[in-house]
Amino acid sequence: MDDKRKVRVSKYLARHLRHDPARIGLSLDARGWADTGELLAAAAAHGFPVTRAELEEVVVTNDKQRYALSPDGARIRANQGHTVPVELDLPVSAPPPVLFHGTVPRFLAAIRTEGLRPMARHAVHLSPDRETATRVGARRGRAVVLTVAAAHMHEQGHVFHRSENGVWLTASVPPHFLDSPH
Ligand code: HQG
């Protein structure tokens, strides 16, 4: 597969495993899993045929490890980023001392007042390093990286989960746990 095809397949998976499974008549279980055979059949029936080998290659080589197959390959899900309701059953983890959030200048005033909110997603996404956060912010313009006092939040009872691809998730970040942007 060339990179262009991989990106197309990955975007198709994101659309239907995170946001709109009903568009192709797919259903996800409570944990976000779809039957792999059903997904392939639904994609083909809706004009986007993908082979099982292509699907496996996208899961394995995806730059951000966005998808997971069950050990027997029978089921597939997105590792995080959903807007449809799912319970990912991720383990609760103690975060490192600080985590990072990449955003853009136009959101800063609201973030200073309200803190970080999950917006359309289920959780606020935090990055383990500044470089990753810079890339996340740069999707929308000039990146601004906020530092989150994650261990301090954790001590005060905020719950953190780490997704399979290394993204840290938490329900919200009140403004007093955020430092000045750099
Ligand atoms: C901002 C991608 C106003 C927040 C990325 C962000 C990541 C506020 C936007 C993953 C706010 C939400 C997640 C508030 C937060 N007022 N704006 N109170 N609180 N925001 O896309 O973190 O390619 O839902 O700063 O790489 O940008 O999908 O979250 O700019 O890992 O796998 O509201 O999505 O990964 O945007 O990105 P998003 P995000 P994938």
Tab-separated table of C-alpha atoms and ligand atoms in Angstrom:
chain	number	residue	atom	x	y	z
A	1	MET	CA	0.000	0.000	0.000
A	2	ASP	CA	1.273	3.486	-0.693
A	3	ASP	CA	1.028	6.201	1.954
A	4	LYS	CA	-1.885	7.919	0.237
A	5	ARG	CA	-3.985	4.754	0.322
A	6	LYS	CA	-3.039	4.145	3.964
A	7	VAL	CA	-4.210	7.635	4.928
A	8	ARG	CA	-7.480	7.160	3.028
A	9	VAL	CA	-8.170	3.856	4.759
A	10	SER	CA	-7.209	5.328	8.151
A	11	LYS	CA	-9.560	8.289	7.691
A	12	TYR	CA	-12.344	5.939	6.636
A	13	LEU	CA	-11.780	3.892	9.791
A	14	ALA	CA	-11.756	7.019	11.976
A	15	ARG	CA	-15.036	8.187	10.493
A	16	HIS	CA	-16.810	4.879	11.078
A	17	LEU	CA	-15.124	3.596	14.259
A	18	ARG	CA	-15.131	6.924	16.120
A	19	HIS	CA	-17.877	9.117	14.771
A	20	ASP	CA	-20.520	7.668	12.484
A	21	PRO	CA	-20.742	3.852	12.345
A	22	ALA	CA	-24.429	4.129	11.431
A	23	ARG	CA	-23.505	5.754	8.116
A	24	ILE	CA	-22.521	2.303	6.810
A	25	GLY	CA	-24.923	0.342	9.006
A	26	LEU	CA	-22.178	-0.740	11.395
A	27	SER	CA	-22.717	-1.171	15.114
A	28	LEU	CA	-20.087	-0.877	17.819
A	29	ASP	CA	-20.403	-2.681	21.119
A	30	ALA	CA	-20.304	-0.817	24.438
A	31	ARG	CA	-16.489	-0.896	24.400
A	32	GLY	CA	-16.250	0.467	20.857
A	33	TRP	CA	-15.486	-2.827	19.103
A	34	ALA	CA	-16.837	-3.669	15.623
A	35	ASP	CA	-16.824	-7.102	14.044
A	36	THR	CA	-13.958	-6.997	11.515
A	37	GLY	CA	-15.845	-9.021	8.902
A	38	GLU	CA	-18.905	-6.802	9.251
A	39	LEU	CA	-16.780	-3.689	8.864
A	40	LEU	CA	-15.152	-5.010	5.665
A	41	ALA	CA	-18.538	-6.034	4.247
A	42	ALA	CA	-20.134	-2.699	5.166
A	43	ALA	CA	-17.265	-0.725	3.646
A	44	ALA	CA	-17.486	-2.731	0.400
A	45	ALA	CA	-21.274	-2.345	0.289
A	46	HIS	CA	-20.844	1.419	0.624
A	47	GLY	CA	-18.352	1.786	-2.206
A	48	PHE	CA	-15.082	1.610	-0.255
A	49	PRO	CA	-13.709	-1.937	-0.572
A	50	VAL	CA	-10.759	-2.696	1.705
A	51	THR	CA	-9.040	-6.080	1.962
A	52	ARG	CA	-8.305	-7.697	5.295
A	53	ALA	CA	-4.564	-7.459	4.515
A	54	GLU	CA	-4.891	-3.706	3.933
A	55	LEU	CA	-6.816	-3.312	7.172
A	56	GLU	CA	-4.148	-5.181	9.121
A	57	GLU	CA	-1.385	-3.131	7.513
A	58	VAL	CA	-3.108	0.124	8.468
A	59	VAL	CA	-3.597	-1.015	12.069
A	60	VAL	CA	0.035	-2.074	12.434
A	61	THR	CA	1.736	0.813	10.621
A	62	ASN	CA	-0.546	3.695	11.614
A	63	ASP	CA	1.590	6.676	12.642
A	64	LYS	CA	-0.372	7.204	15.851
A	65	GLN	CA	-1.519	3.623	16.487
A	66	ARG	CA	-5.104	4.835	16.214
A	67	TYR	CA	-6.675	1.342	15.919
A	68	ALA	CA	-6.446	-2.030	17.645
A	69	LEU	CA	-7.449	-5.502	16.491
A	70	SER	CA	-8.454	-8.090	19.080
A	71	PRO	CA	-5.830	-10.847	19.466
A	72	ASP	CA	-7.791	-13.174	17.167
A	73	GLY	CA	-8.399	-10.396	14.620
A	74	ALA	CA	-12.165	-10.843	14.835
A	75	ARG	CA	-12.817	-7.351	16.216
A	76	ILE	CA	-11.422	-3.872	15.640
A	77	ARG	CA	-11.780	-0.539	17.436
A	78	ALA	CA	-10.339	2.962	17.581
A	79	ASN	CA	-8.002	3.376	20.536
A	80	GLN	CA	-9.442	6.794	21.420
A	81	GLY	CA	-10.934	9.941	19.906
A	82	HIS	CA	-14.581	8.855	19.797
A	83	THR	CA	-17.550	11.155	19.566
A	84	VAL	CA	-20.066	8.271	19.738
A	85	PRO	CA	-20.652	7.002	23.281
A	86	VAL	CA	-18.289	4.157	24.193
A	87	GLU	CA	-16.651	2.971	27.412
A	88	LEU	CA	-13.098	2.057	26.488
A	89	ASP	CA	-12.349	0.167	29.732
A	90	LEU	CA	-8.865	1.642	29.791
A	91	PRO	CA	-6.921	1.062	32.980
A	92	VAL	CA	-6.734	3.965	35.402
A	93	SER	CA	-3.118	5.133	35.580
A	94	ALA	CA	-1.088	7.540	37.670
A	95	PRO	CA	0.192	10.228	35.294
A	96	PRO	CA	3.732	11.615	35.138
A	97	PRO	CA	4.377	14.927	36.967
A	98	VAL	CA	3.444	17.037	33.948
A	99	LEU	CA	1.585	16.483	30.712
A	100	PHE	CA	1.126	18.847	27.766
A	101	HIS	CA	-1.795	20.152	25.739
A	102	GLY	CA	-1.366	21.721	22.313
A	103	THR	CA	-3.888	24.351	21.298
A	104	VAL	CA	-4.034	27.649	19.396
A	105	PRO	CA	-4.112	31.312	20.563
A	106	ARG	CA	-7.805	31.851	19.779
A	107	PHE	CA	-8.883	29.312	22.429
A	108	LEU	CA	-6.650	30.616	25.222
A	109	ALA	CA	-9.009	33.141	26.785
A	110	ALA	CA	-11.754	30.528	27.170
A	111	ILE	CA	-9.289	27.904	28.403
A	112	ARG	CA	-7.948	30.315	31.050
A	113	THR	CA	-11.484	30.857	32.329
A	114	GLU	CA	-13.047	27.395	31.983
A	115	GLY	CA	-9.992	25.143	31.912
A	116	LEU	CA	-9.668	22.410	29.294
A	117	ARG	CA	-12.926	20.791	28.308
A	118	PRO	CA	-13.409	17.696	26.133
A	119	MET	CA	-15.479	19.604	23.561
A	120	ALA	CA	-16.916	17.016	21.105
A	121	ARG	CA	-14.756	14.143	22.398
A	122	HIS	CA	-15.179	12.106	25.559
A	123	ALA	CA	-12.117	13.347	27.350
A	124	VAL	CA	-9.435	16.000	27.254
A	125	HIS	CA	-6.425	14.627	25.343
A	126	LEU	CA	-3.007	15.298	26.842
A	127	SER	CA	0.396	14.492	25.376
A	128	PRO	CA	3.369	13.020	27.225
A	129	ASP	CA	5.844	15.416	25.605
A	130	ARG	CA	5.983	18.954	24.309
A	131	GLU	CA	6.805	17.891	20.725
A	132	THR	CA	3.647	15.799	20.393
A	133	ALA	CA	1.540	18.581	21.899
A	134	THR	CA	3.038	21.039	19.421
A	135	ARG	CA	1.954	18.778	16.548
A	136	VAL	CA	-1.565	18.473	17.978
A	137	GLY	CA	-1.901	22.267	18.286
A	138	ALA	CA	-0.401	22.876	14.842
A	139	ARG	CA	-3.373	21.071	13.220
A	140	ARG	CA	-5.297	24.319	13.794
A	141	GLY	CA	-2.716	27.101	13.385
A	142	ARG	CA	0.227	28.380	15.400
A	143	ALA	CA	0.626	25.899	18.239
A	144	VAL	CA	0.594	27.037	21.852
A	145	VAL	CA	1.608	24.396	24.398
A	146	LEU	CA	0.100	24.419	27.889
A	147	THR	CA	1.710	22.485	30.727
A	148	VAL	CA	-0.696	20.535	32.934
A	149	ALA	CA	0.220	19.768	36.561
A	150	ALA	CA	-0.943	16.172	36.125
A	151	ALA	CA	0.500	14.593	39.284
A	152	HIS	CA	-0.979	17.423	41.326
A	153	MET	CA	-4.383	16.827	39.703
A	154	HIS	CA	-4.079	13.108	40.380
A	155	GLU	CA	-3.289	13.742	44.069
A	156	GLN	CA	-6.475	15.773	44.234
A	157	GLY	CA	-8.604	12.962	42.891
A	158	HIS	CA	-8.721	13.539	39.135
A	159	VAL	CA	-8.783	10.254	37.236
A	160	PHE	CA	-6.407	9.628	34.311
A	161	HIS	CA	-6.393	6.895	31.690
A	162	ARG	CA	-3.611	6.153	29.252
A	163	SER	CA	-4.806	4.939	25.857
A	164	GLU	CA	-3.000	2.168	24.024
A	165	ASN	CA	-1.254	4.709	21.824
A	166	GLY	CA	0.165	6.786	24.673
A	167	VAL	CA	-2.409	9.584	24.802
A	168	TRP	CA	-3.454	10.597	28.336
A	169	LEU	CA	-7.157	11.162	28.883
A	170	THR	CA	-8.935	12.982	31.700
A	171	ALA	CA	-12.425	14.399	32.052
A	172	SER	CA	-11.398	18.060	32.330
A	173	VAL	CA	-8.542	20.251	33.540
A	174	PRO	CA	-9.521	23.154	35.835
A	175	PRO	CA	-7.614	26.345	34.983
A	176	HIS	CA	-5.466	26.448	38.116
A	177	PHE	CA	-3.633	23.271	36.965
A	178	LEU	CA	-2.462	25.013	33.767
A	179	ASP	CA	0.721	27.036	33.523
A	180	SER	CA	1.400	30.027	31.260
A	181	PRO	CA	1.738	29.085	27.611
A	182	HIS	CA	5.117	29.106	25.882
B	1	HQG	C1	-9.811	23.266	22.611
B	1	HQG	C2	-5.900	14.129	17.278
B	1	HQG	C3	-12.248	26.579	24.075
B	1	HQG	C4	-8.605	22.339	22.617
B	1	HQG	C5	-4.775	14.886	17.940
B	1	HQG	C6	-8.619	21.845	21.175
B	1	HQG	C7	-4.965	14.549	19.401
B	1	HQG	C8	-11.105	24.616	24.236
B	1	HQG	C9	-10.086	21.824	20.820
B	1	HQG	C10	-6.438	14.303	19.518
B	1	HQG	C11	-11.442	24.500	25.601
B	1	HQG	C12	-10.675	20.420	20.833
B	1	HQG	C13	-7.159	15.361	20.315
B	1	HQG	C14	-12.231	25.538	26.165
B	1	HQG	C15	-10.262	22.795	25.071
B	1	HQG	N1	-12.603	26.543	25.371
B	1	HQG	N2	-11.503	25.638	23.469
B	1	HQG	N3	-12.599	25.544	27.479
B	1	HQG	N4	-10.915	23.368	26.089
B	1	HQG	N5	-10.379	23.531	23.950
B	1	HQG	O1	-9.582	17.831	18.277
B	1	HQG	O2	-6.681	17.910	21.908
B	1	HQG	O3	-5.538	12.387	14.655
B	1	HQG	O4	-11.229	17.539	20.201
B	1	HQG	O5	-7.417	23.035	22.948
B	1	HQG	O6	-3.522	14.542	17.437
B	1	HQG	O7	-6.896	19.110	19.642
B	1	HQG	O8	-7.718	12.297	15.857
B	1	HQG	O9	-8.838	17.870	20.725
B	1	HQG	O10	-7.934	22.739	20.325
B	1	HQG	O11	-4.245	13.441	19.828
B	1	HQG	O12	-5.958	10.548	16.291
B	1	HQG	O13	-10.760	22.597	21.807
B	1	HQG	O14	-6.938	14.285	18.188
B	1	HQG	O15	-5.611	12.787	17.085
B	1	HQG	O16	-10.169	19.745	19.708
B	1	HQG	O17	-6.893	16.644	19.753
B	1	HQG	P1	-10.017	18.166	19.656
B	1	HQG	P2	-7.260	17.980	20.543
B	1	HQG	P3	-6.248	11.965	15.887
